[in-house]
Amino acid sequence: MRADVQNLFVGIHMLYFAHEKDLTITGMQPELEKLGYRVAEREVKQELERLTQENFLTAHDDAYSITGTGIEEFKAIQDKLGVLCTEVLKPVKAAGTTG
């Protein structure tokens, strides 16, 4: 998976996890690795900071909490993912076939 695409998925997962509890760099990295992402601590920190700059998370001490804007963004993402899944998860026809 390309790095830019992975970063988008990581951000979505972070917003999802932030609904459950505050996020930390050291706690988030192993969670992402369990999901199959290859991320360094530096990359986790950068994505948490990006989400904070976008006002989706707020930083306090060494933790990050989801904001109202983050909740709304996550709801919008869920809507789009629902549509995407109905299309993208269908079996793909081989090139050159019809019907």
mmCIF file of N, CA and C in Angstrom:
data_model
loop_
_atom_site.group_PDB
_atom_site.id
_atom_site.type_symbol
_atom_site.label_atom_id
_atom_site.label_comp_id
_atom_site.label_asym_id
_atom_site.label_seq_id
_atom_site.Cartn_x
_atom_site.Cartn_y
_atom_site.Cartn_z
ATOM 1 N N MET A 1 0.855 -1.170 0.000
ATOM 2 C CA MET A 1 0.000 0.000 0.000
ATOM 3 C C MET A 1 0.902 1.235 0.000
ATOM 4 N N ARG A 2 0.551 2.191 -0.816
ATOM 5 C CA ARG A 2 1.318 3.436 -0.871
ATOM 6 C C ARG A 2 1.255 4.144 0.475
ATOM 7 N N ALA A 3 2.303 4.884 0.807
ATOM 8 C CA ALA A 3 2.394 5.569 2.093
ATOM 9 C C ALA A 3 1.258 6.570 2.292
ATOM 10 N N ASP A 4 0.906 7.323 1.252
ATOM 11 C CA ASP A 4 -0.150 8.328 1.415
ATOM 12 C C ASP A 4 -1.504 7.680 1.683
ATOM 13 N N VAL A 5 -1.766 6.546 1.046
ATOM 14 C CA VAL A 5 -3.020 5.832 1.274
ATOM 15 C C VAL A 5 -3.019 5.231 2.681
ATOM 16 N N GLN A 6 -1.898 4.633 3.066
ATOM 17 C CA GLN A 6 -1.796 4.071 4.412
ATOM 18 C C GLN A 6 -2.034 5.145 5.466
ATOM 19 N N ASN A 7 -1.481 6.325 5.259
ATOM 20 C CA ASN A 7 -1.663 7.409 6.229
ATOM 21 C C ASN A 7 -3.134 7.776 6.389
ATOM 22 N N LEU A 8 -3.889 7.757 5.306
ATOM 23 C CA LEU A 8 -5.327 8.029 5.400
ATOM 24 C C LEU A 8 -6.036 6.961 6.230
ATOM 25 N N PHE A 9 -5.706 5.699 5.983
ATOM 26 C CA PHE A 9 -6.304 4.612 6.754
ATOM 27 C C PHE A 9 -5.895 4.688 8.223
ATOM 28 N N VAL A 10 -4.646 5.002 8.487
ATOM 29 C CA VAL A 10 -4.172 5.139 9.868
ATOM 30 C C VAL A 10 -4.951 6.243 10.571
ATOM 31 N N GLY A 11 -5.147 7.371 9.893
ATOM 32 C CA GLY A 11 -5.911 8.469 10.472
ATOM 33 C C GLY A 11 -7.338 8.068 10.805
ATOM 34 N N ILE A 12 -7.961 7.306 9.910
ATOM 35 C CA ILE A 12 -9.322 6.836 10.153
ATOM 36 C C ILE A 12 -9.344 5.907 11.368
ATOM 37 N N HIS A 13 -8.384 5.000 11.430
ATOM 38 C CA HIS A 13 -8.322 4.110 12.589
ATOM 39 C C HIS A 13 -8.092 4.893 13.884
ATOM 40 N N MET A 14 -7.279 5.922 13.829
ATOM 41 C CA MET A 14 -7.040 6.731 15.022
ATOM 42 C C MET A 14 -8.315 7.419 15.483
ATOM 43 N N LEU A 15 -9.093 7.958 14.559
ATOM 44 C CA LEU A 15 -10.358 8.571 14.934
ATOM 45 C C LEU A 15 -11.305 7.533 15.530
ATOM 46 N N TYR A 16 -11.299 6.348 14.970
ATOM 47 C CA TYR A 16 -12.121 5.269 15.511
ATOM 48 C C TYR A 16 -11.711 4.943 16.949
ATOM 49 N N PHE A 17 -10.420 4.728 17.170
ATOM 50 C CA PHE A 17 -9.934 4.398 18.509
ATOM 51 C C PHE A 17 -10.168 5.547 19.489
ATOM 52 N N ALA A 18 -10.104 6.777 19.009
ATOM 53 C CA ALA A 18 -10.292 7.942 19.880
ATOM 54 C C ALA A 18 -11.721 8.017 20.414
ATOM 55 N N HIS A 19 -12.672 7.372 19.746
ATOM 56 C CA HIS A 19 -14.036 7.304 20.272
ATOM 57 C C HIS A 19 -14.077 6.498 21.574
ATOM 58 N N GLU A 20 -13.185 5.523 21.678
ATOM 59 C CA GLU A 20 -13.177 4.619 22.822
ATOM 60 C C GLU A 20 -12.397 5.167 24.016
ATOM 61 N N LYS A 21 -11.244 5.782 23.728
ATOM 62 C CA LYS A 21 -10.384 6.268 24.812
ATOM 63 C C LYS A 21 -9.369 7.245 24.248
ATOM 64 N N ASP A 22 -8.693 7.964 25.138
ATOM 65 C CA ASP A 22 -7.628 8.867 24.711
ATOM 66 C C ASP A 22 -6.505 8.061 24.071
ATOM 67 N N LEU A 23 -5.848 8.666 23.105
ATOM 68 C CA LEU A 23 -4.753 8.006 22.390
ATOM 69 C C LEU A 23 -3.412 8.497 22.893
ATOM 70 N N THR A 24 -2.429 7.604 22.880
ATOM 71 C CA THR A 24 -1.042 7.976 23.133
ATOM 72 C C THR A 24 -0.195 7.376 22.021
ATOM 73 N N ILE A 25 0.965 7.938 21.825
ATOM 74 C CA ILE A 25 1.863 7.418 20.788
ATOM 75 C C ILE A 25 2.231 5.971 21.101
ATOM 76 N N THR A 26 2.636 5.719 22.347
ATOM 77 C CA THR A 26 3.083 4.370 22.713
ATOM 78 C C THR A 26 1.944 3.359 22.722
ATOM 79 N N GLY A 27 0.727 3.800 22.956
ATOM 80 C CA GLY A 27 -0.409 2.891 22.920
ATOM 81 C C GLY A 27 -0.944 2.660 21.522
ATOM 82 N N MET A 28 -0.827 3.680 20.682
ATOM 83 C CA MET A 28 -1.387 3.602 19.332
ATOM 84 C C MET A 28 -0.527 2.753 18.402
ATOM 85 N N GLN A 29 0.776 2.828 18.533
ATOM 86 C CA GLN A 29 1.657 2.098 17.626
ATOM 87 C C GLN A 29 1.383 0.592 17.633
ATOM 88 N N PRO A 30 1.316 -0.068 18.796
ATOM 89 C CA PRO A 30 1.035 -1.508 18.756
ATOM 90 C C PRO A 30 -0.366 -1.841 18.228
ATOM 91 N N GLU A 31 -1.334 -0.975 18.484
ATOM 92 C CA GLU A 31 -2.682 -1.199 17.951
ATOM 93 C C GLU A 31 -2.669 -1.187 16.427
ATOM 94 N N LEU A 32 -1.952 -0.222 15.859
ATOM 95 C CA LEU A 32 -1.859 -0.131 14.398
ATOM 96 C C LEU A 32 -1.092 -1.314 13.823
ATOM 97 N N GLU A 33 -0.054 -1.742 14.518
ATOM 98 C CA GLU A 33 0.721 -2.893 14.047
ATOM 99 C C GLU A 33 -0.118 -4.166 14.073
ATOM 100 N N LYS A 34 -1.010 -4.305 15.051
ATOM 101 C CA LYS A 34 -1.915 -5.458 15.090
ATOM 102 C C LYS A 34 -2.819 -5.490 13.865
ATOM 103 N N LEU A 35 -3.120 -4.297 13.337
ATOM 104 C CA LEU A 35 -3.973 -4.197 12.150
ATOM 105 C C LEU A 35 -3.192 -4.377 10.852
ATOM 106 N N GLY A 36 -1.887 -4.590 10.964
ATOM 107 C CA GLY A 36 -1.078 -4.859 9.784
ATOM 108 C C GLY A 36 -0.322 -3.673 9.222
ATOM 109 N N TYR A 37 -0.414 -2.524 9.880
ATOM 110 C CA TYR A 37 0.329 -1.354 9.414
ATOM 111 C C TYR A 37 1.774 -1.449 9.900
ATOM 112 N N ARG A 38 2.661 -1.004 9.063
ATOM 113 C CA ARG A 38 4.074 -0.889 9.453
ATOM 114 C C ARG A 38 4.337 0.580 9.734
ATOM 115 N N VAL A 39 4.366 0.925 11.015
ATOM 116 C CA VAL A 39 4.519 2.327 11.397
ATOM 117 C C VAL A 39 5.573 2.466 12.480
ATOM 118 N N ALA A 40 6.375 3.495 12.341
ATOM 119 C CA ALA A 40 7.346 3.836 13.364
ATOM 120 C C ALA A 40 6.706 4.829 14.332
ATOM 121 N N GLU A 41 7.284 4.954 15.494
ATOM 122 C CA GLU A 41 6.776 5.900 16.492
ATOM 123 C C GLU A 41 6.676 7.306 15.914
ATOM 124 N N ARG A 42 7.661 7.683 15.120
ATOM 125 C CA ARG A 42 7.676 9.006 14.479
ATOM 126 C C ARG A 42 6.456 9.203 13.587
ATOM 127 N N GLU A 43 6.082 8.174 12.843
ATOM 128 C CA GLU A 43 4.923 8.270 11.953
ATOM 129 C C GLU A 43 3.618 8.381 12.735
ATOM 130 N N VAL A 44 3.523 7.656 13.831
ATOM 131 C CA VAL A 44 2.335 7.740 14.683
ATOM 132 C C VAL A 44 2.216 9.151 15.239
ATOM 133 N N LYS A 45 3.322 9.686 15.711
ATOM 134 C CA LYS A 45 3.317 11.047 16.261
ATOM 135 C C LYS A 45 2.912 12.062 15.198
ATOM 136 N N GLN A 46 3.451 11.930 13.997
ATOM 137 C CA GLN A 46 3.117 12.862 12.916
ATOM 138 C C GLN A 46 1.631 12.828 12.590
ATOM 139 N N GLU A 47 1.048 11.635 12.552
ATOM 140 C CA GLU A 47 -0.379 11.537 12.221
ATOM 141 C C GLU A 47 -1.236 12.096 13.357
ATOM 142 N N LEU A 48 -0.873 11.843 14.595
ATOM 143 C CA LEU A 48 -1.602 12.425 15.720
ATOM 144 C C LEU A 48 -1.519 13.950 15.680
ATOM 145 N N GLU A 49 -0.356 14.476 15.350
ATOM 146 C CA GLU A 49 -0.196 15.929 15.255
ATOM 147 C C GLU A 49 -0.988 16.503 14.082
ATOM 148 N N ARG A 50 -1.027 15.786 12.962
ATOM 149 C CA ARG A 50 -1.814 16.239 11.807
ATOM 150 C C ARG A 50 -3.297 16.287 12.161
ATOM 151 N N LEU A 51 -3.779 15.249 12.829
ATOM 152 C CA LEU A 51 -5.184 15.228 13.231
ATOM 153 C C LEU A 51 -5.479 16.332 14.244
ATOM 154 N N THR A 52 -4.509 16.685 15.049
ATOM 155 C CA THR A 52 -4.664 17.792 16.001
ATOM 156 C C THR A 52 -4.720 19.119 15.258
ATOM 157 N N GLN A 53 -3.855 19.300 14.266
ATOM 158 C CA GLN A 53 -3.869 20.533 13.468
ATOM 159 C C GLN A 53 -5.186 20.693 12.719
ATOM 160 N N GLU A 54 -5.787 19.584 12.321
ATOM 161 C CA GLU A 54 -7.077 19.617 11.621
ATOM 162 C C GLU A 54 -8.244 19.815 12.592
ATOM 163 N N ASN A 55 -7.945 19.880 13.886
ATOM 164 C CA ASN A 55 -8.928 20.042 14.955
ATOM 165 C C ASN A 55 -9.817 18.805 15.125
ATOM 166 N N PHE A 56 -9.313 17.625 14.732
ATOM 167 C CA PHE A 56 -10.039 16.379 14.941
ATOM 168 C C PHE A 56 -9.692 15.774 16.298
ATOM 169 N N LEU A 57 -8.499 16.074 16.781
ATOM 170 C CA LEU A 57 -8.049 15.646 18.103
ATOM 171 C C LEU A 57 -7.554 16.866 18.860
ATOM 172 N N THR A 58 -7.513 16.747 20.170
ATOM 173 C CA THR A 58 -6.918 17.786 20.995
ATOM 174 C C THR A 58 -5.866 17.127 21.889
ATOM 175 N N ALA A 59 -4.738 17.790 22.042
ATOM 176 C CA ALA A 59 -3.633 17.236 22.821
ATOM 177 C C ALA A 59 -3.688 17.742 24.256
ATOM 178 N N HIS A 60 -3.401 16.840 25.195
ATOM 179 C CA HIS A 60 -3.252 17.208 26.596
ATOM 180 C C HIS A 60 -2.258 16.236 27.219
ATOM 181 N N ASP A 61 -1.228 16.810 27.837
ATOM 182 C CA ASP A 61 -0.100 16.020 28.344
ATOM 183 C C ASP A 61 0.428 15.146 27.203
ATOM 184 N N ASP A 62 0.467 13.828 27.389
ATOM 185 C CA ASP A 62 0.961 12.954 26.321
ATOM 186 C C ASP A 62 -0.182 12.204 25.632
ATOM 187 N N ALA A 63 -1.406 12.671 25.823
ATOM 188 C CA ALA A 63 -2.572 11.994 25.258
ATOM 189 C C ALA A 63 -3.325 12.909 24.290
ATOM 190 N N TYR A 64 -4.154 12.281 23.475
ATOM 191 C CA TYR A 64 -4.965 12.983 22.487
ATOM 192 C C TYR A 64 -6.406 12.511 22.616
ATOM 193 N N SER A 65 -7.345 13.471 22.623
ATOM 194 C CA SER A 65 -8.777 13.164 22.719
ATOM 195 C C SER A 65 -9.478 13.639 21.448
ATOM 196 N N ILE A 66 -10.554 12.952 21.102
ATOM 197 C CA ILE A 66 -11.319 13.354 19.930
ATOM 198 C C ILE A 66 -12.131 14.610 20.252
ATOM 199 N N THR A 67 -12.271 15.470 19.275
ATOM 200 C CA THR A 67 -13.060 16.701 19.418
ATOM 201 C C THR A 67 -14.421 16.507 18.764
ATOM 202 N N GLY A 68 -15.292 17.476 18.947
ATOM 203 C CA GLY A 68 -16.583 17.442 18.259
ATOM 204 C C GLY A 68 -16.404 17.423 16.754
ATOM 205 N N THR A 69 -15.443 18.191 16.265
ATOM 206 C CA THR A 69 -15.145 18.199 14.827
ATOM 207 C C THR A 69 -14.665 16.825 14.376
ATOM 208 N N GLY A 70 -13.854 16.172 15.212
ATOM 209 C CA GLY A 70 -13.363 14.830 14.897
ATOM 210 C C GLY A 70 -14.491 13.816 14.829
ATOM 211 N N ILE A 71 -15.451 13.948 15.743
ATOM 212 C CA ILE A 71 -16.604 13.051 15.736
ATOM 213 C C ILE A 71 -17.408 13.236 14.451
ATOM 214 N N GLU A 72 -17.640 14.482 14.066
ATOM 215 C CA GLU A 72 -18.388 14.761 12.833
ATOM 216 C C GLU A 72 -17.628 14.248 11.609
ATOM 217 N N GLU A 73 -16.326 14.437 11.583
ATOM 218 C CA GLU A 73 -15.516 13.945 10.467
ATOM 219 C C GLU A 73 -15.603 12.428 10.386
ATOM 220 N N PHE A 74 -15.512 11.762 11.532
ATOM 221 C CA PHE A 74 -15.575 10.306 11.542
ATOM 222 C C PHE A 74 -16.932 9.814 11.041
ATOM 223 N N LYS A 75 -18.011 10.486 11.411
ATOM 224 C CA LYS A 75 -19.344 10.116 10.918
ATOM 225 C C LYS A 75 -19.410 10.256 9.401
ATOM 226 N N ALA A 76 -18.832 11.321 8.865
ATOM 227 C CA ALA A 76 -18.811 11.523 7.411
ATOM 228 C C ALA A 76 -17.987 10.432 6.730
ATOM 229 N N ILE A 77 -16.882 10.059 7.351
ATOM 230 C CA ILE A 77 -16.035 8.984 6.819
ATOM 231 C C ILE A 77 -16.813 7.671 6.815
ATOM 232 N N GLN A 78 -17.533 7.390 7.903
ATOM 233 C CA GLN A 78 -18.319 6.162 7.967
ATOM 234 C C GLN A 78 -19.338 6.096 6.832
ATOM 235 N N ASP A 79 -19.999 7.214 6.558
ATOM 236 C CA ASP A 79 -20.973 7.247 5.464
ATOM 237 C C ASP A 79 -20.308 6.905 4.134
ATOM 238 N N LYS A 80 -19.170 7.524 3.865
ATOM 239 C CA LYS A 80 -18.467 7.269 2.597
ATOM 240 C C LYS A 80 -17.941 5.844 2.529
ATOM 241 N N LEU A 81 -17.446 5.326 3.648
ATOM 242 C CA LEU A 81 -16.946 3.955 3.660
ATOM 243 C C LEU A 81 -18.077 2.958 3.406
ATOM 244 N N GLY A 82 -19.264 3.260 3.909
ATOM 245 C CA GLY A 82 -20.413 2.389 3.658
ATOM 246 C C GLY A 82 -20.699 2.276 2.174
ATOM 247 N N VAL A 83 -20.698 3.395 1.485
ATOM 248 C CA VAL A 83 -20.920 3.401 0.041
ATOM 249 C C VAL A 83 -19.764 2.697 -0.667
ATOM 250 N N LEU A 84 -18.561 3.023 -0.280
ATOM 251 C CA LEU A 84 -17.372 2.438 -0.903
ATOM 252 C C LEU A 84 -17.369 0.919 -0.775
ATOM 253 N N CYS A 85 -17.713 0.418 0.390
ATOM 254 C CA CYS A 85 -17.718 -1.030 0.616
ATOM 255 C C CYS A 85 -18.730 -1.741 -0.264
ATOM 256 N N THR A 86 -19.893 -1.136 -0.487
ATOM 257 C CA THR A 86 -20.892 -1.790 -1.331
ATOM 258 C C THR A 86 -20.402 -1.915 -2.768
ATOM 259 N N GLU A 87 -19.517 -1.038 -3.178
ATOM 260 C CA GLU A 87 -18.994 -1.089 -4.549
ATOM 261 C C GLU A 87 -17.678 -1.858 -4.631
ATOM 262 N N VAL A 88 -16.738 -1.522 -3.802
ATOM 263 C CA VAL A 88 -15.375 -2.021 -3.925
ATOM 264 C C VAL A 88 -15.235 -3.472 -3.472
ATOM 265 N N LEU A 89 -16.059 -3.923 -2.559
ATOM 266 C CA LEU A 89 -15.916 -5.277 -2.052
ATOM 267 C C LEU A 89 -16.630 -6.330 -2.901
ATOM 268 N N LYS A 90 -17.282 -5.881 -3.985
ATOM 269 C CA LYS A 90 -17.878 -6.830 -4.929
ATOM 270 C C LYS A 90 -16.746 -7.484 -5.714
ATOM 271 N N PRO A 91 -16.955 -8.720 -6.166
ATOM 272 C CA PRO A 91 -15.947 -9.338 -7.024
ATOM 273 C C PRO A 91 -15.734 -8.504 -8.284
ATOM 274 N N VAL A 92 -14.508 -8.387 -8.685
ATOM 275 C CA VAL A 92 -14.155 -7.592 -9.858
ATOM 276 C C VAL A 92 -14.172 -8.496 -11.079
ATOM 277 N N LYS A 93 -14.809 -8.006 -12.141
ATOM 278 C CA LYS A 93 -14.836 -8.758 -13.399
ATOM 279 C C LYS A 93 -13.454 -8.699 -14.040
ATOM 280 N N ALA A 94 -13.115 -9.755 -14.728
ATOM 281 C CA ALA A 94 -11.850 -9.772 -15.462
ATOM 282 C C ALA A 94 -11.925 -8.798 -16.620
ATOM 283 N N ALA A 95 -10.803 -8.207 -16.959
ATOM 284 C CA ALA A 95 -10.757 -7.256 -18.065
ATOM 285 C C ALA A 95 -11.242 -7.927 -19.348
ATOM 286 N N GLY A 96 -12.054 -7.200 -20.089
ATOM 287 C CA GLY A 96 -12.515 -7.700 -21.376
ATOM 288 C C GLY A 96 -13.777 -8.545 -21.311
ATOM 289 N N THR A 97 -14.308 -8.771 -20.114
ATOM 290 C CA THR A 97 -15.549 -9.570 -20.026
ATOM 291 C C THR A 97 -16.739 -8.640 -19.923
ATOM 292 N N THR A 98 -17.880 -9.163 -20.267
ATOM 293 C CA THR A 98 -19.106 -8.368 -20.173
ATOM 294 C C THR A 98 -20.081 -9.080 -19.268
ATOM 295 N N GLY A 99 -21.090 -8.296 -18.837
ATOM 296 C CA GLY A 99 -22.187 -8.873 -18.092
ATOM 297 C C GLY A 99 -21.884 -9.077 -16.709
#
